[in-house]
Amino acid sequence: VQLVESGGGLVQAGGSLRLSCAASGIIFSINAMGWYRQAPGKQRELVASITSGSSTNYADSVKGRCTISRDIAKKTVYLQMNSLEPDDTAVYYCNADIQGLGRRHDYWGQGTQVTVSS
């Protein structure tokens, strides 16, 4: 199983980005999916998560600015980020709780850099 992220980049403050994360491999089901971020010198933190039933949860710092969604058929989760701020600069990681061949496991993507300039 692999998670591959895309959509990061450099954007000015106030701009928008849409991150995507696609799961591939032998997958029987995907439970919760989420986005985390890690800024230099800081711990990795949850940005947003979405359950298999599409219930969502957001960090207080991104509420009202970010929207997480998923396409079950495409095994893909998205993070739409608007009104970006310099403090949003971080490496963003996709996470998914996946039932694969013989086991259920927590998977991580390789990360995608988001840089917001002031």
Coordinates of C-alpha atoms in Angstrom, one line a residue:
V1 CA 0.0 0.0 0.0
Q2 CA 1.2 3.5 -0.9
L3 CA 0.0 7.0 -0.3
V4 CA 1.1 9.6 -2.8
E5 CA 0.6 13.3 -2.1
S6 CA 0.5 16.1 -4.6
G7 CA -0.5 19.8 -4.8
G8 CA 2.0 21.4 -2.5
G9 CA 4.0 24.5 -3.5
L10 CA 4.8 28.1 -2.9
V11 CA 2.0 30.5 -2.5
Q12 CA 1.6 34.1 -1.2
A13 CA -0.3 34.8 2.0
G14 CA -4.1 34.9 1.3
G15 CA -3.7 32.4 -1.5
S16 CA -5.1 28.8 -1.9
L17 CA -3.8 25.4 -2.5
R18 CA -5.4 22.0 -2.9
L19 CA -3.6 18.9 -1.7
S20 CA -4.4 15.4 -2.9
C21 CA -3.5 12.0 -1.6
A22 CA -4.2 8.8 -3.5
A23 CA -3.9 5.4 -2.0
S24 CA -2.9 2.4 -4.1
G25 CA -2.1 -1.2 -3.6
I26 CA -4.1 -4.1 -2.3
I27 CA -6.8 -2.3 -0.3
F28 CA -10.0 -3.9 1.0
S29 CA -11.2 -0.8 2.8
I30 CA -10.1 2.6 4.0
N31 CA -11.3 3.9 7.4
A32 CA -10.3 7.3 8.5
M33 CA -8.0 9.5 6.4
G34 CA -6.3 12.7 7.4
W35 CA -3.8 15.4 6.9
Y36 CA -1.0 16.3 9.3
R37 CA 1.7 18.9 9.1
Q38 CA 5.1 19.4 10.6
A39 CA 6.9 22.8 10.6
P40 CA 10.6 23.1 11.3
G41 CA 11.4 22.6 14.9
K42 CA 7.8 21.6 15.8
Q43 CA 6.0 18.4 16.4
R44 CA 3.7 16.9 13.7
E45 CA 0.1 18.0 14.3
L46 CA -3.3 17.1 13.0
V47 CA -4.7 19.5 10.4
A48 CA -7.9 17.7 9.5
S49 CA -9.4 14.2 9.4
I50 CA -12.4 12.5 7.8
T51 CA -14.0 9.2 8.7
S52 CA -15.4 6.6 6.4
G53 CA -18.8 8.1 7.1
S54 CA -17.5 11.5 6.1
S55 CA -17.5 13.0 9.6
T56 CA -14.8 15.7 9.7
N57 CA -12.5 17.2 12.4
Y58 CA -10.3 20.2 12.1
A59 CA -7.5 21.8 14.1
D60 CA -8.7 25.1 15.6
S61 CA -6.0 26.9 13.6
V62 CA -7.5 26.0 10.2
K63 CA -11.2 25.9 11.0
G64 CA -13.0 28.0 8.4
R65 CA -10.0 28.1 6.1
C66 CA -9.6 24.4 5.2
T67 CA -11.9 21.7 3.9
I68 CA -11.2 18.0 3.9
S69 CA -13.0 15.7 1.5
R70 CA -12.6 12.2 0.1
D71 CA -13.5 10.3 -3.0
I72 CA -14.0 6.7 -1.9
A73 CA -14.0 5.3 -5.5
K74 CA -10.7 7.0 -6.2
K75 CA -9.3 6.1 -2.8
T76 CA -8.3 9.8 -2.6
V77 CA -8.4 12.4 0.1
Y78 CA -8.2 16.2 -0.5
L79 CA -7.4 19.2 1.5
Q80 CA -8.6 22.6 0.2
M81 CA -6.7 25.3 1.9
N82 CA -7.8 29.0 1.6
S83 CA -6.6 32.2 3.1
L84 CA -3.2 30.7 3.7
E85 CA -0.9 32.3 6.3
P86 CA 2.8 32.1 6.7
D87 CA 2.2 30.0 9.8
D88 CA 0.7 27.3 7.5
T89 CA 4.2 26.7 6.1
A90 CA 5.1 23.1 6.8
V91 CA 5.5 19.6 5.3
Y92 CA 2.0 18.2 4.9
Y93 CA 1.6 14.4 5.4
C94 CA -1.3 12.3 4.4
N95 CA -2.4 9.5 6.7
A96 CA -4.8 6.6 6.2
D97 CA -6.1 3.7 8.3
I98 CA -6.3 0.9 5.7
Q99 CA -7.4 -2.7 5.8
G100 CA -5.1 -4.4 3.4
L101 CA -4.2 -8.0 2.7
G102 CA -4.3 -9.7 6.1
R103 CA -4.0 -6.7 8.2
R104 CA -5.1 -3.2 9.2
H105 CA -2.4 -0.6 9.3
D106 CA -1.8 3.1 9.6
Y107 CA 0.0 4.4 6.5
W108 CA 1.8 7.7 5.8
G109 CA 2.6 9.5 2.6
Q110 CA 6.0 10.9 1.9
G111 CA 5.0 14.5 2.5
T112 CA 4.5 17.6 0.4
Q113 CA 6.0 21.0 1.1
V114 CA 3.7 24.0 1.5
T115 CA 5.4 27.3 1.8
V116 CA 3.4 30.5 2.3
S117 CA 5.2 33.8 1.8
S118 CA 4.2 37.0 3.5

